[in-house]
Amino acid sequence: MYARIIIEYPIKTLDKCFTYAVPDNIKEDIKVGQKVLVPFGKGIVFGIVLELTSDKPDFDVKEVIRIDNKDIYLNKEQLELGKYLQEKTLCTLITAYQAMLPSALKIKEQKSKYDKYDTYYTLNKPVNEIDKYIIENERRAKQVAILEMLKDGDVLKKEINSSSSKTLEKLGLIKEIKVQKYRIDKKENKVNDAFVLNEEQQKAYNEVDLNNYNTYLLEGVTGSGKTEVYMHLISDVIKNGRTAIVLVPEICLTTQTVKRFYDRFGGDVAIFHSGLTPGEKYDEYQKIYREEVKIVVGTRSSIFVPLKNLGIIIIDEEHSENYRQDSNPRYDAKDMADFRARYNNCPLLLSSATPSLEAKARAGKGVYKLLSLKKRANNMMLPEVLLVDMVSELKKGNYLFSSVLKEKIQKRLDNKEQVILLLNRRGFATFITCSSCGYTYKCPNCDITLTYHKSSNNLRCHYCGYVTKKDDLCPKCHEDSLNYLGVGTQKVEQMLNELYPEARIIRMDQDTTTKKGSLQKIIDDFADNKYDILLGTQMISKGLDFKNVTLVGIINADTSLNLPDFRANEKTFSLLYQTSGRAGRDKKQGEVVIQTFNPDNKVLNLVKENDYDKFYLYEMNIRHKLKYPPYTYITLIVIKSKDYDLASKTALDIKKYLEPRLDNKTIIYGPTPASVFRINNIYHFQITIKYTFDDKLNKVLKELETNYNTQSQVALEITFNPARF
Ligand code: ADP
Ligand code: ZN
């Protein structure tokens, strides 16, 4: 028997199978998908078996040394998925498989390190022999007690460890056993019953065909009960003996969502996200692998879990950019989900209050089936939104808080209701704005905010390369107020404390949530009304459901409008609309105050109208005019090097290489310095490729990748459909 094996090195030139002979002693155990040790060159390396064959190769081969991990291997679906991932992202196959495994099972890890055991005592003889011993040794009360206990079931050793237990062990009546212990306890209690779906929910639910592959887009306003629809579908899927994956964008969101799933489905649920320790992840992976759970709720990488016989895949908040990984392999979890839904012939349900334009456009064309929920589940109205002009507030001396917002916060404090405040830090500190009039620099060609480069004191479009000098005075209002608008959450918190000394304020941002469990605690405490005001960054925008919040304040709406990204409008709309959606989710009407330097801005006014569909039409029009996705595709090539000249020269060479090889309708922009130009002294240049259809692109980029990534001084990163620029 022979095995075709890929080895651990993620190098283009080694991205192929090597053949080894399988020695007799492991013939029985070796399986496709297993991790093995093989000789390679002068050393010993890990590999993954991709194929077993009896065909004898016509060259000499070495032998497989041993199987590294007999218990867990990649199944057939995962192996196929890995190949798909490789094709989609141009990574090496080993990189694809590595990405699919939790860190504890990655190729060089020793699995044994992660197994955790409890030691139990158990009976080592049949019950009749035990009973005989009990009768003959009646006066040995302690021994008898232990044996009686063990007759009812195994007991943790530490609870009955004594000289008596040791004697019984010596006599061979009882023995120790090790039982694997999961770090996250199985939740048995199913505390919540399902709601009866309302008419809209029922209609959406009815539309989903659980027996066939289809992609659905569930578009439902905030609080419309989308999660309830998923849970009903999943419940059916499980009844049919199948399984479900629910992807959520980040743990911030998982915490509350996970609880809802635990409460409904108890021990059938495993969770999987970056907030878990490697040990916890390993354990959850084992629960899944051993088919002890039926539902996995988790972030991006959960799409790779070895759940068998999938019956539905749900992507919650599908518009989120968290589904795209921006390091190698640069995959989109949605593509992976699509592959698995096809493979299992089951539905893929994308869901959002603010779908990505791509998804909505596909639904418009009938590629996806559109399901919509237009009302909040409990018939509450969507919150009322007020736009406040900060230019005039500044003149009154109100810097961070407008008079209106201050008043409204005070009213909530008086009424014992809660407030959420968003400090929008997206796109911070990369652009210049006028603090008197709100002016920002935009590229005349691309309508994208220019990025400020401090060293050269100029502003650049990192998309087309347009450059201009920074003025001393604002070109619009001629004030000397061109600067970064940089204020941190801490500063805002301090100001809030001064304004409302009696208020209990909690801050949720990077700094306050790094410690394990701290995020959950903030959420729980706020839900328990231990605080009056929750101040946070975009972390607070999604998924959270607090009953007593009646006011949401957006301190600075504008920063994200100025993201140097053609998706700036979309990201802003989604952020503000979702954050607004945190208000008035229960019995009391909600209100939202949005502070801005651009009160006439169309996007903000559409947030005010709570109208996603109008936003969609408005933004599609712009995308059409400027030929941005979803009317085109974009692929980004980033060229990185410690050597500035080499990076810049390579970037030019690449452009020259591409030009004659791509379709003549394909546009190549750049090279330009990337938006983050220098990181750790590595220079980043980028080339942007825009196309509607180019059947040569994939092949050309593959060749390009292989040519350049075998060099050591420059590195290339190719991202199809990047989430960010
Ligand atoms: P979404 O995910 O669309 O934002 P949720 O699923 O969080 O909405 O639902 C919002 C609120 O409405 C939740 O508190 C949920 O328990 C409640 N809810 C959802 N569906 C129903 C229903 N059919 N009947 C009563 N309450 C519901
Ligand atoms: Zn430009």
GROMACS .gro file of C-alpha atoms and ligand atoms in nm, residues 442-448 450 460-466 628 669, ligand 2:
model
   18
  442LYS     CA    1  -1.174   6.341  -0.124
  443CYS     CA    2  -1.016   6.202  -0.437
  444PRO     CA    3  -1.156   6.380  -0.744
  445ASN     CA    4  -1.134   6.054  -0.943
  446CYS     CA    5  -1.257   5.796  -0.698
  447ASP     CA    6  -1.466   5.985  -0.445
  448ILE     CA    7  -1.268   5.816  -0.172
  450LEU     CA    8  -0.765   6.076   0.097
  460ARG     CA    9  -0.311   6.039  -0.116
  461CYS     CA   10  -0.575   5.828  -0.276
  462HIS     CA   11  -0.442   5.481  -0.217
  463TYR     CA   12  -0.678   5.355  -0.481
  464CYS     CA   13  -0.566   5.551  -0.790
  465GLY     CA   14  -0.257   5.725  -0.657
  466TYR     CA   15  -0.383   6.085  -0.672
  628TYR     CA   16  -1.763   4.964  -0.798
  669TYR     CA   17  -0.483   5.074  -1.082
  727ZN      ZN   18  -0.842   5.820  -0.651
   0.00000   0.00000   0.00000
